[in-house]
Coordinates of C-alpha atoms and ligand atoms in Angstrom, one line a residue:
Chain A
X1 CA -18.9 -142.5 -41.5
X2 CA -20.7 -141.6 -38.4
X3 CA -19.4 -137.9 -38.6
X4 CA -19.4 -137.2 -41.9
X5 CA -19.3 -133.8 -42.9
X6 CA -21.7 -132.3 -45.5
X7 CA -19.2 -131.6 -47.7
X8 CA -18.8 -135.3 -47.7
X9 CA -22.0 -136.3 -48.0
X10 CA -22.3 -133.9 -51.3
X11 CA -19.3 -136.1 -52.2
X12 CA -20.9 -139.2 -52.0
X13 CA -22.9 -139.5 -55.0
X14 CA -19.9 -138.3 -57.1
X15 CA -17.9 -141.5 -55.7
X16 CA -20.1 -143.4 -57.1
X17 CA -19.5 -141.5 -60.6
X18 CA -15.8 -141.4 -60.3
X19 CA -15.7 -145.4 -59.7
X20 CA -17.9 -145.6 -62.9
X21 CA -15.6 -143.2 -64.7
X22 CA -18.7 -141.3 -64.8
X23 CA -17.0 -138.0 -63.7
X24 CA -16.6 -134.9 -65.9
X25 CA -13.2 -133.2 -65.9
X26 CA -13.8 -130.8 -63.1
X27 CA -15.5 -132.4 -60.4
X28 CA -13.2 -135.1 -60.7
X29 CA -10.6 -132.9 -60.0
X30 CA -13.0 -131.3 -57.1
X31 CA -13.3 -134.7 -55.5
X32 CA -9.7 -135.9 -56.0
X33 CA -8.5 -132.8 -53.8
X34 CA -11.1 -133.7 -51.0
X35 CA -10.1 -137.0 -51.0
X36 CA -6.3 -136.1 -50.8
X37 CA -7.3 -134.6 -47.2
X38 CA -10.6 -137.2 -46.5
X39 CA -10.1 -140.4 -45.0
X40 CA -14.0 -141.1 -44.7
X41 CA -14.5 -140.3 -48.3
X42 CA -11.5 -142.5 -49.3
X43 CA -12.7 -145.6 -47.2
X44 CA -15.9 -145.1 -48.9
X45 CA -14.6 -145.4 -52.4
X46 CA -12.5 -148.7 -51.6
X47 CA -16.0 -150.0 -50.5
X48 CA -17.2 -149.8 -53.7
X49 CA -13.9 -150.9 -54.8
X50 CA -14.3 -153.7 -52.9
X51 CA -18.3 -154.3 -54.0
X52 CA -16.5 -154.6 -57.4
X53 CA -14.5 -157.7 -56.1
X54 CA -17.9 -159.1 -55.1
X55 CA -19.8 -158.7 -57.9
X56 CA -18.0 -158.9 -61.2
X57 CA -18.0 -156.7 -64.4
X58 CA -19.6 -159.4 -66.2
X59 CA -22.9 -160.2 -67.1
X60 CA -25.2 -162.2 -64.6
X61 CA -25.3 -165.4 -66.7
X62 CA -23.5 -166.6 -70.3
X63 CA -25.1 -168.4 -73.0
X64 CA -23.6 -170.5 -75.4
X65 CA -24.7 -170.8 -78.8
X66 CA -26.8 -173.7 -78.3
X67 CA -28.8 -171.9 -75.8
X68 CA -28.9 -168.8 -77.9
X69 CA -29.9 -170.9 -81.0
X70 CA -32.6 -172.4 -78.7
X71 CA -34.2 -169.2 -77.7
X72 CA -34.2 -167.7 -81.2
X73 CA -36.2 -170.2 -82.3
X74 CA -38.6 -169.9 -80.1
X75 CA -38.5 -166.1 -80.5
X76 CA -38.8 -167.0 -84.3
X77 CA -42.1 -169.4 -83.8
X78 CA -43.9 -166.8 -81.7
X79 CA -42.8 -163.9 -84.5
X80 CA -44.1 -166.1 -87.4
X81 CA -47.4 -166.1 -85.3
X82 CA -47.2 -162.6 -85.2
X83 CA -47.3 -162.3 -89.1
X84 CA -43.8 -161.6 -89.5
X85 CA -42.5 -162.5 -93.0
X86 CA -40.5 -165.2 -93.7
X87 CA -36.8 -165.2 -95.2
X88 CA -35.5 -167.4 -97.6
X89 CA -33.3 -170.1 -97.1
X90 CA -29.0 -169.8 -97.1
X91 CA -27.9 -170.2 -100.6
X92 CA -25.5 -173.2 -99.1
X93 CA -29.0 -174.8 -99.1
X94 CA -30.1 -174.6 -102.8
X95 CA -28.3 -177.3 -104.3
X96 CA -31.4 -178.4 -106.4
X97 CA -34.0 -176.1 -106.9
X98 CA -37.7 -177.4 -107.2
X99 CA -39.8 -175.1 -108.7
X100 CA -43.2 -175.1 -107.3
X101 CA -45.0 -175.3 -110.2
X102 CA -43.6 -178.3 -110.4
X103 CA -45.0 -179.7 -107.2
X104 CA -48.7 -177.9 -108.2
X105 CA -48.9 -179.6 -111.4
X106 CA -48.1 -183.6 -109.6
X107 CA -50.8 -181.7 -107.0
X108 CA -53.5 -181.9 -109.8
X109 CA -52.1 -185.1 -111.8
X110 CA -52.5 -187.4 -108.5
X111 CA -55.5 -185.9 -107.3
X112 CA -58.7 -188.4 -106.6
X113 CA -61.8 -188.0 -104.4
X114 CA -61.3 -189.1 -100.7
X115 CA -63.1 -189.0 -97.8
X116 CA -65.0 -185.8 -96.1
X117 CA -66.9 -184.3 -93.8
X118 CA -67.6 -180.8 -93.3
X119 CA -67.4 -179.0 -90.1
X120 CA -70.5 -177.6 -88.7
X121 CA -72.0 -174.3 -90.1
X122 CA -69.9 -174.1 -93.1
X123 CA -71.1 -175.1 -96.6
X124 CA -70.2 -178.0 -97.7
X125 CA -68.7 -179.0 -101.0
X126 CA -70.9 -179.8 -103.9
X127 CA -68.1 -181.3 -105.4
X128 CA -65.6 -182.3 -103.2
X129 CA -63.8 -183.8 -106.3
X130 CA -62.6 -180.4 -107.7
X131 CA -59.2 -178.9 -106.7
X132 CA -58.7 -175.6 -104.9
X133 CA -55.8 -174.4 -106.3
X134 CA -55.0 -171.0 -105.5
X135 CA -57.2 -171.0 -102.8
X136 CA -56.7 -168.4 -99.6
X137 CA -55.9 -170.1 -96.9
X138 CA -56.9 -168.8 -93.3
X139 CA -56.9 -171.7 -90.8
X140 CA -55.3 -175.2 -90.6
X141 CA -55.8 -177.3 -87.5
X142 CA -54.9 -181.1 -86.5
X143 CA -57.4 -182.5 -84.1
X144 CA -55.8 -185.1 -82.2
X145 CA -59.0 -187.1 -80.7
X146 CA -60.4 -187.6 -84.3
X147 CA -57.4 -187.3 -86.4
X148 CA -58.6 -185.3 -88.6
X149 CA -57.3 -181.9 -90.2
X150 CA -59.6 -178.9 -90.5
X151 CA -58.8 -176.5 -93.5
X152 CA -60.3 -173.3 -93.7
X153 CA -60.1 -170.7 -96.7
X154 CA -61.4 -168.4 -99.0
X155 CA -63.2 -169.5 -102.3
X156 CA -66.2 -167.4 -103.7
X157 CA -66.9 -167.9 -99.5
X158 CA -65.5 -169.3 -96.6
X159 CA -65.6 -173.3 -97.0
X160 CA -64.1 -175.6 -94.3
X161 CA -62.9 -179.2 -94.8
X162 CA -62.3 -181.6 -92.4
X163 CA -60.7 -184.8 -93.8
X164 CA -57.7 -186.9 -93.0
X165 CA -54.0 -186.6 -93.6
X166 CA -54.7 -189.5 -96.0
X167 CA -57.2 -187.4 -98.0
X168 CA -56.1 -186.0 -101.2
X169 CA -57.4 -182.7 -101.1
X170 CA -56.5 -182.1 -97.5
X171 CA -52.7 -182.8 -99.3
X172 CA -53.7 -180.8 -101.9
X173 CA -54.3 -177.9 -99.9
X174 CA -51.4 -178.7 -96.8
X175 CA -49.3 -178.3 -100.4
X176 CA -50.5 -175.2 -101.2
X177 CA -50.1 -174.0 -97.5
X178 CA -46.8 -174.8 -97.8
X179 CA -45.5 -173.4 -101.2
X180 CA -47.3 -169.7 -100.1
X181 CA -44.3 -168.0 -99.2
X182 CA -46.2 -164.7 -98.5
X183 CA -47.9 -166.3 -95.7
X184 CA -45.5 -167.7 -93.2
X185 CA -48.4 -167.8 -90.9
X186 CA -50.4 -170.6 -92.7
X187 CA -47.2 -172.2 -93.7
X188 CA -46.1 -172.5 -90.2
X189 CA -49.7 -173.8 -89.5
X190 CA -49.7 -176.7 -92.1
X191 CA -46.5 -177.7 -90.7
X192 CA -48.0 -178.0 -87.2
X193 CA -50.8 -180.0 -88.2
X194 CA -48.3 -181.9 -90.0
X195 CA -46.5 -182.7 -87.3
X196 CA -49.0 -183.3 -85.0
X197 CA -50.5 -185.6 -87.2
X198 CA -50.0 -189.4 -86.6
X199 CA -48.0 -191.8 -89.1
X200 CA -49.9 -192.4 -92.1
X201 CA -50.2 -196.2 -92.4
X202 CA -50.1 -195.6 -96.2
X203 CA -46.7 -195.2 -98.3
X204 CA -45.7 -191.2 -97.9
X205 CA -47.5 -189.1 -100.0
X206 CA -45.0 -188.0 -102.7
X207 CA -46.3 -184.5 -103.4
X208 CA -46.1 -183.6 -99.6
X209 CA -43.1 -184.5 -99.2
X210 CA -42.3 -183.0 -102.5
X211 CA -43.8 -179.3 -101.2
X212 CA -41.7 -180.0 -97.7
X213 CA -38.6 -180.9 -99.4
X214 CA -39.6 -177.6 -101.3
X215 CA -39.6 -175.4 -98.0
X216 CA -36.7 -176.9 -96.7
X217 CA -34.9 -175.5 -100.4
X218 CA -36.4 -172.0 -99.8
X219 CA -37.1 -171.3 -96.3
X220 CA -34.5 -169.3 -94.4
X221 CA -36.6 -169.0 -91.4
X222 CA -35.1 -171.7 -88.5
X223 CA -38.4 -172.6 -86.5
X224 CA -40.0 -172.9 -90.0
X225 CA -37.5 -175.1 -91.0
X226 CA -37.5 -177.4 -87.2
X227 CA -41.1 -177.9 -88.1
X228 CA -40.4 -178.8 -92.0
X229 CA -38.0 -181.6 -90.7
X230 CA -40.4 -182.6 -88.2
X231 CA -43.5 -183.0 -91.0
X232 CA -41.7 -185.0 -93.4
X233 CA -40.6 -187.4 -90.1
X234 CA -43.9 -188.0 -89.7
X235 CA -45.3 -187.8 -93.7
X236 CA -42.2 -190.1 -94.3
X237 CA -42.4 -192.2 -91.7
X238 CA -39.8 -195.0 -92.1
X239 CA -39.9 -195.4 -95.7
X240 CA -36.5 -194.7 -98.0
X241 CA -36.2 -191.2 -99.0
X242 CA -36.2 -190.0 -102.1
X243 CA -32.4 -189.8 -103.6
X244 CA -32.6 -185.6 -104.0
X245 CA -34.1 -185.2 -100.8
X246 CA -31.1 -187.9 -98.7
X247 CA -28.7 -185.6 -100.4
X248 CA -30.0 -182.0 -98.8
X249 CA -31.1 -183.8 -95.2
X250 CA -27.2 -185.2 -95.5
X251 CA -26.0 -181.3 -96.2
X252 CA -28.1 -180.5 -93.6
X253 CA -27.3 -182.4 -91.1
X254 CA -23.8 -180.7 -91.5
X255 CA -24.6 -177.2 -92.3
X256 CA -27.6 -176.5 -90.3
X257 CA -26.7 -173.9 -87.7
X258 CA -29.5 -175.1 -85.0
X259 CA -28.3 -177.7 -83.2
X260 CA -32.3 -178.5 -83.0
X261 CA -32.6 -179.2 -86.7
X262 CA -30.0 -181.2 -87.1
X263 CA -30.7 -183.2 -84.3
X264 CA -34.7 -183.9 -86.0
X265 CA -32.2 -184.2 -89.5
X266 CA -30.4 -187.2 -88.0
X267 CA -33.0 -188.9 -86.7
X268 CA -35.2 -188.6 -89.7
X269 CA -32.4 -189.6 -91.3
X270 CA -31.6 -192.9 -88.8
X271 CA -35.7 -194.2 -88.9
X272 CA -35.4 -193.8 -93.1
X273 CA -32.1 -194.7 -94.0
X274 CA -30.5 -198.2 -96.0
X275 CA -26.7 -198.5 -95.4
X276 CA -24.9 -196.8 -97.3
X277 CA -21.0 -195.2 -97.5
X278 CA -22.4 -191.8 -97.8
X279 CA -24.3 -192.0 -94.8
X280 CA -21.6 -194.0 -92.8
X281 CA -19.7 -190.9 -93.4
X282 CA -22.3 -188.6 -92.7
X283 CA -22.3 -189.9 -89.7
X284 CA -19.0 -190.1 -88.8
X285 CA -19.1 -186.6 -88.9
X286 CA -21.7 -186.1 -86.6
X287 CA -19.8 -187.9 -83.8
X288 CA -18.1 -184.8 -83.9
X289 CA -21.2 -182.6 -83.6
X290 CA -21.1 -179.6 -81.5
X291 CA -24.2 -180.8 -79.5
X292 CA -23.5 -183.6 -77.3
X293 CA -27.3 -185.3 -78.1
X294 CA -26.4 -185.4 -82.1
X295 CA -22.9 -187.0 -80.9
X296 CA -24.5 -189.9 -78.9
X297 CA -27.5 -190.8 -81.0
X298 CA -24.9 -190.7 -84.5
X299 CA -22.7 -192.8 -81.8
X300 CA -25.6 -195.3 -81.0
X301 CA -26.7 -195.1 -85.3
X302 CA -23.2 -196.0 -86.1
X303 CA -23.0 -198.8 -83.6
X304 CA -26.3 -199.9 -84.7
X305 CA -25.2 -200.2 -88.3
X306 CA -21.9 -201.7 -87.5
X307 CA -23.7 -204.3 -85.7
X308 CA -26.0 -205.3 -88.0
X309 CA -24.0 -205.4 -91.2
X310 CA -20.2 -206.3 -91.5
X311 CA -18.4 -202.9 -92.2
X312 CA -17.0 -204.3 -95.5
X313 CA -21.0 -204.6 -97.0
X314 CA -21.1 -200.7 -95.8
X315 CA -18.6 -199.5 -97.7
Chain B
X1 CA -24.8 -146.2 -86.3
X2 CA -22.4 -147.5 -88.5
X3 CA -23.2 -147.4 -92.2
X4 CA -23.4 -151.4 -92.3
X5 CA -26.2 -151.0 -89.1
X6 CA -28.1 -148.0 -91.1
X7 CA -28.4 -149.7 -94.6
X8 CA -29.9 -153.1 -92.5
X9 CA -32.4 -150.6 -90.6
X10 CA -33.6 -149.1 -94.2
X11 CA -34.2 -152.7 -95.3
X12 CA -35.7 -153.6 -92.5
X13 CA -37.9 -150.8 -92.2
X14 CA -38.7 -151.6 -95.8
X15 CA -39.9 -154.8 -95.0
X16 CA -37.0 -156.7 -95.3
X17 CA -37.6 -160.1 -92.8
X18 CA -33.8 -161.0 -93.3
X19 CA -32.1 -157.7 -92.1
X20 CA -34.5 -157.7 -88.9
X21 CA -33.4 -160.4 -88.1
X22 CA -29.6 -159.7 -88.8
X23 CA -30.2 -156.7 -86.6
X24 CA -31.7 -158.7 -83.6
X25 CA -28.8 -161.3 -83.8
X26 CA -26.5 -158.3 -83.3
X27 CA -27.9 -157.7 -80.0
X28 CA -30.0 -160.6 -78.8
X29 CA -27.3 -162.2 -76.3
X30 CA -26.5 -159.3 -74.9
X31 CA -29.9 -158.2 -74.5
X32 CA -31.3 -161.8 -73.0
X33 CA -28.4 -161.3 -70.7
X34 CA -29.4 -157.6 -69.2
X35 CA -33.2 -159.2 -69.2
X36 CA -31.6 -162.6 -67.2
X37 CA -29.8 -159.3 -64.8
X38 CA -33.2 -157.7 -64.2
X39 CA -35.4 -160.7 -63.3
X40 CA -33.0 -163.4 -62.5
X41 CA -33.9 -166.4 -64.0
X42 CA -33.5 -167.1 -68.3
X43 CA -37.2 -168.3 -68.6
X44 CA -38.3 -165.2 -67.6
X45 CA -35.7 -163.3 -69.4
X46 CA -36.8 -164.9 -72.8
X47 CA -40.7 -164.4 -72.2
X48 CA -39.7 -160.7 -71.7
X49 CA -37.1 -160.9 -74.8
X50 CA -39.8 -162.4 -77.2
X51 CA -42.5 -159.9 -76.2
X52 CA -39.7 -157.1 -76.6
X53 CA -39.0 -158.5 -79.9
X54 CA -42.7 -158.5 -80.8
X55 CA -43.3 -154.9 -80.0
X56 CA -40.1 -154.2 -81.5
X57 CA -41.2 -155.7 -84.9
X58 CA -44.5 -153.9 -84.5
X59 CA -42.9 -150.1 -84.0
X60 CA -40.5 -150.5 -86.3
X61 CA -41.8 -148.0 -88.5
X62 CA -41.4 -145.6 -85.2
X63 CA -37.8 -146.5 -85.1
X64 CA -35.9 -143.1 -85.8
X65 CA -32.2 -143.4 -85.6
X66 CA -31.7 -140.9 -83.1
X67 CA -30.0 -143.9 -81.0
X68 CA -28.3 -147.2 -82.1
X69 CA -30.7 -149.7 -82.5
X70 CA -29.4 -152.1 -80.0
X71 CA -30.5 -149.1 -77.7
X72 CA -34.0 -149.2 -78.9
X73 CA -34.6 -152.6 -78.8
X74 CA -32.9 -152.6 -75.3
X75 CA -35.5 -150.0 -74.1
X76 CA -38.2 -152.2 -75.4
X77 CA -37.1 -155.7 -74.0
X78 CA -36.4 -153.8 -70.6
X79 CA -40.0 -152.3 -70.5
X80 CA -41.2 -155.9 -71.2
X81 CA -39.1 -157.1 -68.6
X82 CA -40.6 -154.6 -65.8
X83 CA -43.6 -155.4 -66.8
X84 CA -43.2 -158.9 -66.0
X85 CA -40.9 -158.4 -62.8
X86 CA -44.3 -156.7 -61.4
X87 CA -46.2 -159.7 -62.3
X88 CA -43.6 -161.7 -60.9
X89 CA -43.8 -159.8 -57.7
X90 CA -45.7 -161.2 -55.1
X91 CA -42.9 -164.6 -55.7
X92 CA -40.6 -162.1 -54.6
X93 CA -41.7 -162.1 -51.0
X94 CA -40.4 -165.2 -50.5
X95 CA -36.5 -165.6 -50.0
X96 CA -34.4 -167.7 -52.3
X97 CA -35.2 -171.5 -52.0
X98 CA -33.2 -173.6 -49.8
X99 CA -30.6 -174.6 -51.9
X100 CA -30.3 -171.0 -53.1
X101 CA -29.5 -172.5 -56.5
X102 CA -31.0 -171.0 -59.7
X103 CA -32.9 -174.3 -60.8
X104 CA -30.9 -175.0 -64.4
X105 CA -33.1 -173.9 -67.2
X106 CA -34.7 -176.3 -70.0
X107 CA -35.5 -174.5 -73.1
X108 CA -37.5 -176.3 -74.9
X109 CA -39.1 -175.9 -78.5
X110 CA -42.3 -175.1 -77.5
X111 CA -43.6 -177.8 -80.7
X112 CA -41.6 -180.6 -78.0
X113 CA -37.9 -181.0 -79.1
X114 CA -35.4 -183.4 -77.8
X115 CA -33.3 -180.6 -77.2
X116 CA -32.6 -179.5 -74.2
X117 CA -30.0 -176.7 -72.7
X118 CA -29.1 -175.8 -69.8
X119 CA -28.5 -172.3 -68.2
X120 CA -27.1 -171.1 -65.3
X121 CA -26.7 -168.0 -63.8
X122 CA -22.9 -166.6 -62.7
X123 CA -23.8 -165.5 -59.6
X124 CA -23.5 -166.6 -56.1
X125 CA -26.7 -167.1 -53.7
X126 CA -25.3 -163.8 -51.9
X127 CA -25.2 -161.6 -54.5
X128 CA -28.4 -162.6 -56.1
X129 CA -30.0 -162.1 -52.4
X130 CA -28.5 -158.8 -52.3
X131 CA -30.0 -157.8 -55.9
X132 CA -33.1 -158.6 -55.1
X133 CA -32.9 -155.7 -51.7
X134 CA -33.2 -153.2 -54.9
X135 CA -36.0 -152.0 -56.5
X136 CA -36.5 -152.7 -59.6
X137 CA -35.5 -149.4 -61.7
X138 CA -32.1 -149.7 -58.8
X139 CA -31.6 -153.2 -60.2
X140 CA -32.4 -152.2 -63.7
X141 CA -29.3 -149.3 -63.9
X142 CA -27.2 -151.6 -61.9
X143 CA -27.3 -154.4 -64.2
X144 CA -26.7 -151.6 -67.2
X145 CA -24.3 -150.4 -65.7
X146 CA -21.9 -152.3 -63.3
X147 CA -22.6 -156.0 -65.4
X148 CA -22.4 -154.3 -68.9
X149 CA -20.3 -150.8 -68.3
X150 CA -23.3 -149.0 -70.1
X151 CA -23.2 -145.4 -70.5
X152 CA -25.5 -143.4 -67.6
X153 CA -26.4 -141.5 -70.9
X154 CA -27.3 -144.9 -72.5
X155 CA -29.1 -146.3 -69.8
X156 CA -30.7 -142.9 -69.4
X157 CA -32.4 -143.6 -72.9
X158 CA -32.8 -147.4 -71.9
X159 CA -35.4 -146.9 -69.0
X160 CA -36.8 -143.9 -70.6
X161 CA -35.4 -141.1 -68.0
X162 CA -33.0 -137.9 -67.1
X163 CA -29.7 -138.8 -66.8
X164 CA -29.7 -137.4 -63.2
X165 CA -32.2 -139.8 -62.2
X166 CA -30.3 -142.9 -63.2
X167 CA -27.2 -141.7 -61.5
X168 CA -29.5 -141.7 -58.5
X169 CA -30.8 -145.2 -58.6
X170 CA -26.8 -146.0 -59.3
X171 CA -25.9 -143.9 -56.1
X172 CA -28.6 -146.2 -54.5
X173 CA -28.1 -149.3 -55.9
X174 CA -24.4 -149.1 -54.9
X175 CA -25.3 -147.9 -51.2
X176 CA -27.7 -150.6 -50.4
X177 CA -25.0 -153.5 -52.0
X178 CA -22.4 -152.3 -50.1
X179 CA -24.4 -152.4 -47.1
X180 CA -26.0 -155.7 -48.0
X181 CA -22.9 -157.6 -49.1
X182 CA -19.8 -155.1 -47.9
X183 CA -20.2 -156.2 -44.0
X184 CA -19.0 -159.6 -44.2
X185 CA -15.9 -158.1 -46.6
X186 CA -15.1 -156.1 -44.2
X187 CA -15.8 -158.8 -41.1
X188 CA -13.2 -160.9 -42.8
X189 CA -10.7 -158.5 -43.5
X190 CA -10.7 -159.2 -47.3
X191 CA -10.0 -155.2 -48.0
X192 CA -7.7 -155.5 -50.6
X193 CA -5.6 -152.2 -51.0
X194 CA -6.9 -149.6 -53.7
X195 CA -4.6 -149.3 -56.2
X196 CA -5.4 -148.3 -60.1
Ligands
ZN401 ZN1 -15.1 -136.6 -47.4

């Protein structure tokens, strides 16, 4: 190396070619000959040879699905902030479809007048009994120190309501939030307010968990769908869930390709569920759950219901 | 471009939510690995990912099929990733930690999930010390090329240069590793015998 001649040294970056396979035809030949009659140039390449013992052809770290899953999900959250549209939900999904209008029309049925007040420098209602249906939607937020959620949208002008999670227009319009499939954005927003919300001490409002049950049918979007799961938790608290609504979470907790959701699945499922065989078996299945928190917690839901009731009652 | 890959850019570019994302599953892994390559820790690598995805989403319209588009969004991930390595710099100064362990990664759903994963990187405190003796474009090709047997004509499109210069930061690369990690080989008279 120390005398290496300048024909060598023209040879050196074409070493590094020829280890890569990087070479065209004739000035692989070219180097091949040198090296016949170049011992310098021929120790050089079984360095590299040797740097490829060091540092393997592979990449610098593997990910496994979970992991993968993990990080689209995120990458999903911060797209949906972004705007990006939403995709509909796996057909495997749509064992019962509820039609929105549906959902609008128990929206206007069960509406009454609840409690208000209206944020600073925004008009106020006149008459905060009427229903915004169809309203545009721009900003939903949870405040945590006064638990209260602040709605923003679009009438004739921009109105504001702040009201709790309780109140049935801020339902009304968390609904509406959630059915507007061409806005992923304000969807995504009402689920977060959702979620950050604290339990109701009231039963579970039936049309919000209606409209989430609704997204969980239609949404394809995975973050969406994490933060559906985690709503109805907290809208549903520990009451029973309605029969339809068991059935998909069940499916789900199967189906559901991020280990994230169906780890929020089963544990919605463990803080709502009465005995039953279905669910014995749905979790049975789970013990064998890819994720290794999903196996524990159906492990410690099984031995929690196996403790409490004589298996016999289960089944 | 296959036909399958040129039918899901069309919808995509069409607005079509679903095929973007079918065409970013195609290539995420193997694109959070190159980022995870270039600044050495998966955090990083998904910040850099996400923003690449972002821009990505953004220019589609721009996208024109003269390369694949795991190519493209390669190019735009590895610009993102750069961009944050120079942020990242002035950490750089300072050797490994002690333990010279890549701390293991927690993902978490940024919402708070119970989830929680774990990633570590393949390689040894060495080699990762000897990666980070490159610059960053040195690093860049390397990982493109020795980690995931990219085309120079690939990565040529990748980081947005002439072919000949990427087979210069290769040539580089490859010198300063062999100096930084080919002594002690050598030392210990590992030399296996060249054959192949
Ligand atoms: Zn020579």
């Amino acid at each position: 190396m120390n005398h290496m001649s300048a024909t060598c040294q023209q040879h050196r970056e074409d070493l590094v070619l020829y280890h890569y396979d990087e070479l065209g035809q004739a000035a692989r030949a070219d180097l091949e000959a040198h090296m016949a009659s170049c011992g310098a140039c021929r120790a050089h390449l079984e360095d590299l040879r040797q740097l490829e013992a060091r540092i393997p052809r592979l990449p610098s770290v593997s990910l496994d699905e979970s992991a993968l899953e993990s990080i689209r999900d995120a990458a999903t959250l911060r797209l949906l902030d972004e705007g990006f549209p939403s995709t509909p939900a796996r057909p495997g999904l749509r064992l019962v479809r509820l039609k929105w209008a549906v959902a609008a029309c128990i929206a206007i049925a069960t509406f009454v007048a609840g409690r208000y007040s209206v944020g600073d420098g925004v008009a106020a209602f006149d008459s905060p009994d009427i229903p915004v249906l169809g309203a545009r939607i721009s900003d939903i937020e949870f405040d945590t120190e006064s638990g209260m959620v602040q709605i923003s949208w679009e009438e004739s002008r921009p109105v504001t309501l702040r009201a709790d999670l309780e109140d049935a227009r801020v339902q009304s319009l968390l609904s509406q939030a959630l059915e507007d499939q061409d806005n992923p954005g304000s969807r995504l927003r009402a689920l977060r307010a959702m979620s950050q919300a604290t339990l109701p001490q009231t039963a579970p409002d039936p049309v919000l968990v209606d409209a989430l049950e609704s997204v969980l049918r239609t949404e394809g979007n995975e973050g969406i769908r994490l933060q559906t799961v985690k709503a109805l938790h907290i809208i549903n608290g520990r009451a029973p869930l309605p029969e339809p609504l068991k059935q998909l979470l069940i499916v789900m907790l199967s189906e559901e390709r991020s280990p994230a959701i169906r780890l929020e699945v089963l544990q919605l499922l463990v803080s709502s569920e009465q005995a039953s065989m279905q669910w014995w078996e749905a979790l049975q299945a789970a013990r064998s759950d890819a994720n290794p928190l999903i196996r524990r917690q159906a492990e410690s839901a099984l031995a929690g219901m196996e403790s409490t009731q004589p298996l016999e009652q289960v089944q | 471009m296959n036909h399958r890959e040129n039918e899901l850019i069309q919808a995509a570019q069409g607005g079509d939510s679903r095929a973007f994302n079918e065409l970013v599953r195609l290539n995420d892994r193997r694109i959070l690995q190159v980022a995870h390559g270039i600044l050495g820790n998966m955090q990083d690598a998904s910040d850099a990912y996400q923003e690449g995805l972002i821009r990505a989403y953004r220019n589609l319209h721009t996208f024109r099929r003269d390369a694949a588009f795991g190519t493209w969004l390669t190019r735009i991930v590895i610009n993102q990733a750069l961009n944050l390595k120079k942020k990242r710099r002035w950490k750089q100064r300072f050797p490994l930690d002690d333990t010279g362990q890549e701390a293991s990664l927690q993902v978490l759903d940024p919402a708070s999930g119970p989830e929680e994963i774990l990633v570590s990187s393949e390689l040894s405190a060495e080699i990762r010390a000897g990666l980070d003796l490159l610059s960053d474009r040195e690093r860049t090709v390397f990982v493109l090329k020795h980690m995931h047997g990219y085309r120079l004509r690939e990565i040529a499109v990748m980081i947005e240069c002439a072919e000949g210069t990427v087979k210069n930061y290769l040539f580089r690369a490859t010198q300063k590793l062999r100096d930084a990690l080919g002594h002690h080989a050598s030392a210990s008279g590992e030399r296996t015998t060249s054959s192949s």
